[in-house]
Every structure is written in C-alpha cells, then in structure tokens.
Amino acid sequence: MLSGSVKRLSIDCKATVKIGEYSRGGLTRGDNQASDHDMGCKEKYVPCGIVDEDSAELRITFGSSYKTSDFIVDVLEAKWDALDEQEKAATSLMQIKVDNGPESSGRRTQFLHRMVQLADNINKPIQLLYYPPYHSKYNPIERCWGILELKWNGTKLIDAETMLEWAKKMTWKGLHPVVALSRQVYQKGISLGKAAMQAVEARLQRHPALPKYDILINPAPTP
C-alpha cells in the first residue's frame, strides 16, 4: 500500500500550430481577411500539455522543434521541477495518462528509456496508463485542447507572442494555464539498440493482463 498522494497527470501533444495569417477554420477576428490555406508556412510550434487532474493546473509548452519522445519527457520533467518541495515529498507515485501515439507509446524505446531516467532522477515510481486505440478522446488533456481551439478560433496567430498570449487567456476549470515557449532543438528518430532496450525493459513492470496499457517504473534503489 502506497503512503502519500498520487500525482495524477494527463499529457499529450496537440496538432502543430502554424504561424501566419490563417483563418484557422472560423470567422476571422478584426479585418475579416485571412489566408484560407497553407501558402508555405515556415514557422510552426508543437503544443505539449499537462493537466493535473486534482489541482486542475494546466501547463502548455510550445516547442519550436519536433514532437519527439525527448520533448515530451522534458515537459514532464519541467512540471515536476515546478512543484514545491513539500508537494514532491508528499508524492508517492506519479501516474500519467498518455495517448498511445508514436512518440510516447509503450513500445517507443527512447520514450521508455527517458521515463526510466526520470523515475530515477525524481526517486519516485511512475505509472504509465495508456488508452486503447480510438479512445484517446477520453484523456482529460484532450478537453483542454478543445477549449483552446474555441478560445483562439478565428484569430490570426501572426507570431509566437500572439500565440502565447491567446493561450494564456483560456481557462480550464476556472484557472488560466501556465504557458511556456521552448527553443530546444530535438532530433527525430532516436531509438535504442537491442541490448540497451533489454536493460530498459528489465526496469519495466508491465501489468500481466494489460502489458501494453499499464506500465510501472520503480526508481533504482539508492546505494
């Protein structure tokens, strides 16, 4: 039986946000003029969101690079680092609901490698709970994305500052989100070799009945 509290988080990345004078599928605010399709957008951002199911705090990080396993885990690590020491000490388990997408699936070697590292760094067990195919809409973070779309629908997101300011204006359960911009450059396609992945797999406790959907990672014992 675990003592302390379970930190219940829901995480996912949203579709890439294109910067420019696009109508975004709605009536354009202001001058009623906007491009109706992509004319060669060069500036794009990947939103990664985490919602705390108990406190309702929502954090959205807009990445200027690629949607990768490393980006997702870095956002998770930043969420943990932002907690105060009392909350960290009281946490007995970090439970994460996550979409079974290609960058964060229960078979993605780099994602699992980084999650094992995170469990060791924070010295807390981490439980990954995945949604089965076609059920990711039930992940709480998905409802946050819907509210964001309604908030800035029709707005011309002409630069990063405009995008961030509109994101800050949305509310989730009465709270404004914590919004950040990441300029970290990420490399796509990183994967572990067979031997390295065997070492990672040895650290995973897959549920016997649901091995693809329920994975527990305990931190390495301290010497």
XYZ file of N, CA and C in Angstrom:
669
model
N 0.856 -1.192 0.000
C 0.000 0.000 0.000
C 0.894 1.245 0.000
N 0.649 2.177 -0.914
C 1.460 3.384 -1.017
C 1.039 4.403 0.038
N 2.039 5.027 0.665
C 1.746 6.138 1.552
C 1.970 7.428 0.779
N 1.264 8.472 1.165
C 1.395 9.717 0.419
C 0.336 9.825 -0.663
N 0.499 10.813 -1.516
C -0.513 11.090 -2.530
C -0.025 10.699 -3.908
N -0.976 10.394 -4.769
C -0.685 10.066 -6.166
C -0.821 11.338 -6.992
N 0.225 11.669 -7.740
C 0.185 12.825 -8.638
C -0.374 12.346 -9.971
N -1.640 12.676 -10.228
C -2.333 12.186 -11.425
C -2.251 13.226 -12.534
N -1.529 12.893 -13.584
C -1.318 13.814 -14.699
C -1.843 13.223 -15.993
N -2.277 14.099 -16.868
C -2.696 13.720 -18.218
C -1.872 14.545 -19.191
N -1.245 13.880 -20.167
C -0.324 14.572 -21.062
C -0.564 14.175 -22.517
N -0.384 15.140 -23.401
C -0.482 14.845 -24.834
C -0.020 16.065 -25.618
N 0.349 15.824 -26.853
C 0.692 16.906 -27.772
C -0.483 17.172 -28.710
N -0.653 18.431 -29.034
C -1.710 18.858 -29.953
C -1.138 18.983 -31.358
N -2.011 19.096 -32.329
C -1.578 19.292 -33.710
C -0.724 20.556 -33.833
N 0.233 20.525 -34.742
C 1.158 21.634 -34.933
C 0.411 22.936 -35.240
N 0.840 24.010 -34.593
C 0.240 25.328 -34.802
C 1.066 26.083 -35.838
N 0.429 26.491 -36.918
C 1.118 27.236 -37.965
C 0.977 28.733 -37.706
N 2.098 29.411 -37.769
C 2.109 30.852 -37.534
C 1.927 31.584 -38.865
N 0.984 32.514 -38.886
C 0.716 33.263 -40.113
C -0.710 33.773 -40.136
N -1.084 34.370 -41.223
C -2.418 34.969 -41.338
C -3.416 33.955 -41.873
N -3.681 32.934 -41.051
C -4.624 31.888 -41.427
C -5.915 32.051 -40.647
N -7.023 31.666 -41.274
C -8.329 31.858 -40.644
C -8.610 30.831 -39.558
N -7.851 29.713 -39.536
C -7.998 28.681 -38.518
C -9.407 28.120 -38.462
N -10.076 28.078 -39.589
C -11.361 27.394 -39.667
C -12.542 28.152 -39.117
N -12.378 29.387 -38.727
C -13.509 30.132 -38.180
C -13.581 31.520 -38.761
N -14.531 32.313 -38.298
C -14.626 33.699 -38.724
C -13.411 34.458 -38.202
N -12.755 35.177 -39.076
C -11.533 35.866 -38.693
C -11.855 37.094 -37.869
N -11.154 37.254 -36.748
C -11.363 38.414 -35.909
C -10.741 39.643 -36.575
N -11.327 40.793 -36.334
C -10.704 42.033 -36.813
C -11.080 42.379 -38.233
N -10.115 42.279 -39.167
C -10.346 42.806 -40.511
C -11.056 41.832 -41.441
N -11.390 40.636 -40.959
C -12.104 39.635 -41.744
C -11.351 39.197 -42.992
N -10.041 39.326 -42.975
C -9.231 38.875 -44.096
C -8.158 37.927 -43.579
N -8.056 36.757 -44.223
C -7.055 35.774 -43.819
C -6.864 34.778 -44.951
N -5.706 34.136 -44.965
C -5.455 33.080 -45.944
C -6.280 31.859 -45.572
N -6.818 31.188 -46.589
C -7.664 30.033 -46.299
C -6.901 28.717 -46.366
N -5.611 28.756 -46.710
C -4.821 27.530 -46.713
C -3.341 27.871 -46.557
N -2.545 26.827 -46.345
C -1.121 26.990 -46.096
C -0.408 27.388 -47.372
N 0.213 28.558 -47.356
C 0.933 29.046 -48.533
C 2.448 28.866 -48.366
N 2.846 27.884 -47.548
C 4.265 27.654 -47.328
C 4.717 28.190 -45.984
N 4.027 27.789 -44.930
C 4.335 28.269 -43.584
C 5.731 27.796 -43.158
N 6.525 28.722 -42.638
C 7.890 28.394 -42.209
C 8.026 28.319 -40.692
N 7.121 28.956 -39.971
C 7.216 28.961 -38.512
C 6.069 28.160 -37.921
N 6.407 27.116 -37.167
C 5.408 26.230 -36.586
C 5.800 25.885 -35.147
N 4.790 25.559 -34.337
C 5.043 25.190 -32.943
C 4.229 23.951 -32.575
N 4.826 23.112 -31.741
C 4.166 21.899 -31.264
C 3.744 22.112 -29.816
N 2.439 22.174 -29.525
C 1.996 22.335 -28.135
C 1.988 20.988 -27.407
N 2.593 20.961 -26.229
C 2.538 19.779 -25.365
C 1.901 20.219 -24.055
N 0.817 19.567 -23.678
C 0.082 19.982 -22.491
C 0.074 18.921 -21.405
N 0.072 19.387 -20.162
C -0.072 18.515 -18.991
C -1.136 19.127 -18.094
N -2.126 18.325 -17.739
C -3.123 18.802 -16.792
C -3.068 17.930 -15.543
N -3.045 18.586 -14.405
C -3.089 17.908 -13.110
C -4.556 17.641 -12.788
N -4.918 16.383 -12.698
C -6.334 16.039 -12.543
C -6.898 16.434 -11.187
N -6.058 16.668 -10.214
C -6.546 17.025 -8.886
C -6.560 18.536 -8.655
N -5.486 19.216 -9.020
C -5.434 20.672 -8.817
C -6.011 21.442 -10.000
N -6.185 20.769 -11.150
C -6.671 21.374 -12.397
C -5.650 22.319 -13.034
N -4.414 22.318 -12.532
C -3.399 23.162 -13.169
C -3.073 22.616 -14.555
N -3.073 23.507 -15.525
C -2.741 23.156 -16.901
C -1.465 23.878 -17.302
N -0.515 23.118 -17.842
C 0.729 23.679 -18.352
C 0.826 23.354 -19.836
N 1.095 24.380 -20.640
C 1.245 24.189 -22.083
C 2.608 24.716 -22.496
N 3.407 23.841 -23.091
C 4.713 24.235 -23.611
C 4.671 24.155 -25.127
N 4.986 25.252 -25.774
C 5.022 25.297 -27.238
C 6.468 25.086 -27.685
N 6.719 23.981 -28.365
C 8.060 23.671 -28.831
C 8.277 24.132 -30.253
N 9.431 24.728 -30.501
C 9.731 25.222 -31.853
C 10.419 24.167 -32.708
N 10.682 22.986 -32.131
C 11.346 21.918 -32.863
C 10.332 20.820 -33.185
N 10.763 19.571 -33.129
C 9.898 18.449 -33.492
C 9.196 17.859 -32.274
N 8.085 17.174 -32.542
C 7.386 16.418 -31.498
C 8.111 15.086 -31.338
N 8.877 14.964 -30.273
C 9.675 13.765 -30.043
C 9.469 13.257 -28.627
N 9.971 12.051 -28.376
C 9.923 11.494 -27.026
C 10.656 12.388 -26.049
N 11.805 12.918 -26.473
C 12.600 13.768 -25.580
C 11.861 15.053 -25.228
N 11.168 15.637 -26.187
C 10.388 16.847 -25.922
C 9.314 16.566 -24.876
N 8.592 15.473 -25.030
C 7.507 15.138 -24.116
C 8.037 14.915 -22.696
N 9.132 14.172 -22.572
C 9.675 13.884 -21.239
C 10.281 15.145 -20.620
N 10.886 16.007 -21.440
C 11.411 17.267 -20.911
C 10.290 18.127 -20.335
N 9.122 18.122 -20.982
C 7.977 18.871 -20.474
C 7.502 18.275 -19.143
N 7.489 16.951 -19.057
C 7.122 16.288 -17.807
C 8.099 16.628 -16.686
N 9.382 16.618 -17.017
C 10.402 16.915 -16.017
C 10.280 18.353 -15.528
N 9.962 19.272 -16.441
C 9.768 20.668 -16.046
C 8.565 20.809 -15.121
N 7.538 20.030 -15.365
C 6.359 20.035 -14.486
C 6.753 19.608 -13.076
N 7.533 18.542 -12.979
C 7.975 18.069 -11.664
C 8.849 19.113 -10.978
N 9.772 19.697 -11.724
C 10.686 20.686 -11.147
C 9.937 21.904 -10.609
N 8.764 22.198 -11.189
C 7.994 23.367 -10.765
C 7.223 23.136 -9.467
N 7.112 21.881 -9.031
C 6.417 21.597 -7.773
C 7.250 22.081 -6.588
N 6.577 22.486 -5.526
C 7.330 22.869 -4.338
C 7.815 21.610 -3.617
N 8.798 21.778 -2.737
C 9.437 20.633 -2.104
C 8.464 19.819 -1.254
N 7.498 20.491 -0.652
C 6.527 19.778 0.174
C 5.667 18.843 -0.673
N 5.260 19.333 -1.856
C 4.430 18.510 -2.734
C 5.229 17.341 -3.301
N 6.493 17.585 -3.626
C 7.348 16.499 -4.100
C 7.490 15.413 -3.037
N 7.722 15.845 -1.805
C 7.917 14.879 -0.716
C 6.650 14.079 -0.450
N 5.482 14.708 -0.629
C 4.213 14.037 -0.342
C 3.787 13.088 -1.451
N 4.407 13.188 -2.624
C 4.023 12.361 -3.767
C 4.613 10.964 -3.638
N 3.743 9.962 -3.687
C 4.194 8.573 -3.592
C 4.275 7.913 -4.964
N 3.546 8.456 -5.925
C 3.504 7.871 -7.263
C 3.122 8.944 -8.261
N 3.831 9.008 -9.395
C 3.413 9.868 -10.492
C 2.682 8.991 -11.505
N 1.388 9.214 -11.638
C 0.555 8.420 -12.535
C 0.227 9.269 -13.770
N 0.592 8.761 -14.936
C 0.485 9.552 -16.159
C -0.427 8.865 -17.163
N -1.498 9.540 -17.538
C -2.366 9.075 -18.616
C -1.848 9.650 -19.923
N -1.615 8.790 -20.876
C -0.942 9.225 -22.100
C -1.547 8.534 -23.318
N -1.568 9.249 -24.419
C -2.021 8.696 -25.681
C -0.982 7.695 -26.183
N -1.445 6.660 -26.871
C -0.535 5.640 -27.379
C 0.011 6.052 -28.741
N 0.412 7.322 -28.862
C 0.951 7.833 -30.110
C 2.364 7.349 -30.357
N 2.906 7.589 -31.545
C 4.222 7.049 -31.901
C 5.367 7.561 -31.047
N 5.256 8.789 -30.508
C 6.367 9.357 -29.732
C 6.343 8.938 -28.265
N 5.229 8.386 -27.802
C 5.106 8.092 -26.371
C 4.483 6.735 -26.086
N 4.491 5.846 -27.050
C 3.835 4.556 -26.873
C 4.615 3.672 -25.910
N 3.973 2.602 -25.477
C 4.604 1.655 -24.573
C 5.627 0.763 -25.240
N 5.908 1.037 -26.500
C 6.945 0.300 -27.219
C 8.026 1.233 -27.773
N 7.861 2.533 -27.571
C 8.828 3.504 -28.086
C 10.077 3.472 -27.208
N 11.174 2.997 -27.743
C 12.354 2.739 -26.924
C 12.906 4.000 -26.269
N 13.023 5.094 -27.015
C 13.584 6.316 -26.444
C 12.682 6.890 -25.358
N 11.364 6.813 -25.556
C 10.430 7.316 -24.544
C 10.565 6.516 -23.255
N 10.588 5.203 -23.355
C 10.692 4.369 -22.162
C 12.046 4.567 -21.477
N 13.096 4.712 -22.271
C 14.425 4.991 -21.729
C 14.420 6.284 -20.911
N 13.826 7.344 -21.459
C 13.768 8.625 -20.759
C 12.876 8.548 -19.524
N 11.804 7.752 -19.582
C 10.921 7.640 -18.423
C 11.609 6.897 -17.274
N 12.427 5.916 -17.601
C 13.206 5.234 -16.567
C 14.182 6.213 -15.933
N 14.832 7.020 -16.756
C 15.741 8.044 -16.229
C 15.010 9.027 -15.332
N 13.786 9.425 -15.740
C 13.010 10.375 -14.940
C 12.645 9.780 -13.586
N 12.224 8.520 -13.569
C 11.884 7.860 -12.304
C 13.094 7.848 -11.367
N 14.276 7.608 -11.939
C 15.492 7.604 -11.123
C 15.825 9.012 -10.624
N 15.648 10.002 -11.489
C 16.005 11.381 -11.129
C 15.119 11.934 -10.016
N 13.821 11.636 -10.086
C 12.905 12.172 -9.080
C 12.767 11.229 -7.883
N 13.298 10.004 -8.048
C 13.247 8.978 -6.997
C 11.812 8.666 -6.579
N 10.943 8.580 -7.598
C 9.536 8.233 -7.369
C 9.109 7.222 -8.430
N 8.223 6.292 -8.082
C 7.694 5.399 -9.112
C 6.786 6.148 -10.074
N 6.793 5.716 -11.323
C 5.957 6.311 -12.368
C 5.095 5.213 -12.985
N 3.810 5.475 -13.099
C 2.897 4.537 -13.740
C 2.377 5.158 -15.028
N 2.590 4.464 -16.134
C 2.096 4.910 -17.431
C 0.804 4.172 -17.740
N -0.260 4.927 -17.943
C -1.566 4.353 -18.281
C -1.945 4.815 -19.688
N -2.086 3.856 -20.590
C -2.355 4.169 -21.988
C -3.814 3.904 -22.335
N -4.331 4.706 -23.252
C -5.666 4.489 -23.775
C -5.587 3.553 -24.978
N -6.567 2.656 -25.121
C -6.556 1.763 -26.288
C -6.843 2.542 -27.563
N -6.616 1.943 -28.727
C -6.865 2.643 -29.999
C -8.269 3.232 -30.069
N -8.339 4.455 -30.604
C -9.598 5.186 -30.827
C -10.278 5.638 -29.521
N -9.568 5.596 -28.406
C -10.150 6.035 -27.135
C -9.382 7.192 -26.504
N -8.409 7.757 -27.213
C -7.612 8.841 -26.632
C -8.448 10.086 -26.343
N -9.641 10.183 -26.946
C -10.511 11.341 -26.689
C -10.939 11.407 -25.219
N -10.805 10.298 -24.498
C -11.187 10.287 -23.090
C -10.059 10.777 -22.184
N -8.883 11.008 -22.738
C -7.782 11.556 -21.979
C -8.135 12.999 -21.595
N -8.098 13.356 -20.306
C -8.539 14.688 -19.877
C -7.893 15.844 -20.636
N -6.633 15.721 -21.030
C -5.963 16.821 -21.716
C -6.641 17.145 -23.036
N -7.311 16.177 -23.646
C -7.975 16.427 -24.926
C -9.069 17.479 -24.794
N -9.725 17.520 -23.647
C -10.772 18.528 -23.442
C -10.163 19.926 -23.325
N -8.941 19.985 -22.795
C -8.248 21.277 -22.723
C -7.956 21.806 -24.126
N -7.539 20.915 -25.022
C -7.256 21.352 -26.406
C -8.513 21.893 -27.072
N -9.645 21.269 -26.793
C -10.892 21.761 -27.372
C -11.214 23.172 -26.918
N -10.963 23.469 -25.635
C -11.217 24.812 -25.106
C -10.258 25.818 -25.715
N -8.995 25.427 -25.905
C -8.022 26.322 -26.533
C -8.444 26.670 -27.949
N -8.894 25.680 -28.692
C -9.335 25.934 -30.071
C -10.508 26.906 -30.101
N -11.443 26.732 -29.180
C -12.584 27.644 -29.135
C -12.134 29.054 -28.773
N -11.123 29.157 -27.918
C -10.661 30.470 -27.453
C -10.021 31.260 -28.570
N -9.158 30.607 -29.363
C -8.448 31.379 -30.392
C -8.959 31.124 -31.805
N -10.087 30.428 -31.917
C -10.650 30.167 -33.243
C -10.932 31.483 -33.973
N -10.417 31.590 -35.179
C -10.608 32.810 -35.956
C -9.526 33.843 -35.755
N -8.654 33.627 -34.767
C -7.580 34.577 -34.510
C -6.419 34.320 -35.457
N -5.849 35.371 -35.995
C -4.668 35.231 -36.828
C -3.443 35.205 -35.921
N -2.874 34.027 -35.771
C -1.698 33.867 -34.924
C -0.472 34.241 -35.762
N -0.194 35.527 -35.807
C 0.808 36.045 -36.736
C 2.234 35.899 -36.226
N 2.402 35.645 -34.926
C 3.737 35.441 -34.378
C 3.615 34.645 -33.081
N 4.775 34.234 -32.545
C 4.778 33.399 -31.341
C 4.160 34.123 -30.153
N 4.404 35.424 -30.044
C 3.873 36.190 -28.912
C 2.345 36.182 -28.914
N 1.748 36.352 -30.095
C 0.287 36.320 -30.200
C -0.246 34.956 -29.796
N 0.411 33.907 -30.261
C 0.008 32.539 -29.910
C 0.041 32.321 -28.400
N 1.125 32.746 -27.760
C 1.262 32.553 -26.321
C 0.226 33.350 -25.536
N -0.007 34.597 -25.954
C -0.957 35.443 -25.224
C -2.374 34.890 -25.309
N -2.758 34.372 -26.475
C -4.093 33.790 -26.598
C -4.206 32.516 -25.766
N -3.149 31.719 -25.723
C -3.180 30.504 -24.914
C -3.349 30.844 -23.431
N -2.720 31.931 -22.990
C -2.819 32.337 -21.589
C -4.230 32.778 -21.214
N -5.017 33.191 -22.209
C -6.360 33.711 -21.934
C -7.396 32.615 -21.714
N -7.117 31.399 -22.178
C -8.103 30.334 -21.979
C -8.168 29.963 -20.494
N -9.232 29.309 -20.096
C -9.346 28.836 -18.718
C -9.742 27.367 -18.723
N -9.201 26.632 -17.781
C -9.574 25.235 -17.551
C -9.998 25.125 -16.090
N -11.281 24.860 -15.891
C -11.855 24.773 -14.542
C -11.574 26.043 -13.739
N -11.691 27.180 -14.425
C -11.555 28.475 -13.780
C -10.135 28.981 -13.640
N -9.159 28.223 -14.124
C -7.761 28.623 -13.980
C -7.131 28.887 -15.350
N -6.295 29.917 -15.413
C -5.509 30.160 -16.614
C -4.303 29.225 -16.625
N -3.875 28.764 -17.793
C -2.744 27.838 -17.843
C -1.404 28.526 -17.632
N -0.421 27.723 -17.262
C 0.972 28.164 -17.256
C 1.513 27.888 -18.659
N 1.948 28.922 -19.346
C 2.348 28.794 -20.752
C 3.831 29.078 -20.895
N 4.515 28.245 -21.683
C 5.959 28.414 -21.882
C 6.304 28.170 -23.346
N 7.446 28.701 -23.750
C 7.964 28.516 -25.105
C 9.314 27.821 -25.009
N 9.482 26.751 -25.764
C 10.746 26.021 -25.778
C 11.435 26.199 -27.124
N 12.702 26.628 -27.074
C 13.505 26.756 -28.294
C 14.506 25.602 -28.422
N 14.369 24.603 -27.547
C 15.263 23.450 -27.594
C 15.103 22.728 -28.935
N 16.217 22.376 -29.553
C 16.189 21.651 -30.824
C 16.273 20.155 -30.534
N 15.321 19.391 -31.068
C 15.261 17.963 -30.845
C 15.534 17.200 -32.137
N 16.151 16.055 -31.981
C 16.460 15.192 -33.122
C 15.397 14.114 -33.244
N 14.925 13.902 -34.441
C 13.922 12.869 -34.682
C 14.591 11.510 -34.875
N 13.818 10.459 -34.640
C 14.264 9.114 -34.983
C 15.250 8.465 -34.044
N 15.420 8.998 -32.820
C 16.343 8.365 -31.875
C 15.704 7.083 -31.339
N 16.475 6.002 -31.359
C 15.979 4.731 -30.829
C 17.122 3.958 -30.191
N 16.786 3.048 -29.295
C 17.777 2.248 -28.600
C 18.058 0.958 -29.352
N 19.294 0.486 -29.244
C 19.631 -0.817 -29.782
C 19.035 -1.927 -28.932
N 19.148 -3.147 -29.409
C 18.514 -4.273 -28.733
C 19.039 -4.472 -27.318
N 20.366 -4.410 -27.147
C 20.941 -4.634 -25.820
C 20.520 -3.541 -24.841
N 20.556 -2.285 -25.294
C 20.169 -1.169 -24.430
C 18.697 -1.266 -24.056
N 17.858 -1.675 -24.997
C 16.430 -1.778 -24.708
C 16.127 -2.929 -23.760
N 16.925 -3.986 -23.809
C 16.726 -5.088 -22.866
C 16.951 -4.612 -21.435
N 17.950 -3.725 -21.252
C 18.210 -3.174 -19.922
C 17.054 -2.299 -19.465
N 16.465 -1.523 -20.392
C 15.311 -0.687 -20.058
C 14.104 -1.558 -19.739
N 13.869 -2.569 -20.563
C 12.713 -3.446 -20.374
C 12.772 -4.147 -19.017
N 13.982 -4.432 -18.556
C 14.132 -5.083 -17.253
C 13.659 -4.193 -16.108
N 13.575 -2.895 -16.352
C 13.123 -1.939 -15.339
C 11.603 -1.740 -15.371
N 10.943 -2.268 -16.361
C 9.505 -2.049 -16.523
C 8.718 -3.199 -15.912
N 7.668 -2.847 -15.183
C 6.735 -3.849 -14.676
C 5.435 -3.710 -15.458
N 5.302 -4.536 -16.461
C 4.094 -4.497 -17.291
C 2.996 -5.319 -16.630
N 1.800 -4.751 -16.596
C 0.672 -5.463 -15.991
C 0.453 -6.781 -16.745
N 0.319 -7.904 -16.036
C 0.198 -9.198 -16.719
C -0.975 -9.270 -17.698
N -2.089 -8.624 -17.342
C -3.266 -8.683 -18.215
C -3.272 -7.570 -19.265
N -2.597 -6.447 -18.967
C -2.602 -5.297 -19.877
C -1.173 -4.796 -20.082
N -0.289 -5.601 -20.646
C 1.124 -5.222 -20.739
C 1.407 -3.999 -21.592
N 0.521 -3.703 -22.546
C 0.730 -2.540 -23.419
C 0.114 -1.265 -22.858
N -0.741 -1.392 -21.831
C -1.525 -0.261 -21.377
C -1.261 0.162 -19.930
N -0.520 -0.629 -19.189
C -0.271 -0.326 -17.776
C 1.170 -0.732 -17.457
N 2.034 0.283 -17.305
C 3.459 0.031 -17.084
C 3.905 0.784 -15.837
N 4.518 0.070 -14.907
C 5.032 0.675 -13.682
C 6.558 0.692 -13.742
N 7.133 1.865 -13.417
C 8.581 2.023 -13.398
C 8.978 2.449 -11.986
N 9.699 1.602 -11.287
C 10.196 1.950 -9.963
C 11.593 2.555 -10.078
N 11.893 3.540 -9.238
C 13.257 4.093 -9.284
C 14.281 3.074 -8.838
N 15.493 3.229 -9.344
C 16.570 2.316 -8.937
C 16.850 2.489 -7.460
N 17.127 1.412 -6.755
C 17.429 1.520 -5.313
C 18.650 2.408 -5.089
N 18.575 3.244 -4.087
C 19.719 4.092 -3.764
C 20.754 3.274 -3.011
N 22.050 3.484 -3.317
C 23.098 2.709 -2.662
C 23.127 2.957 -1.171
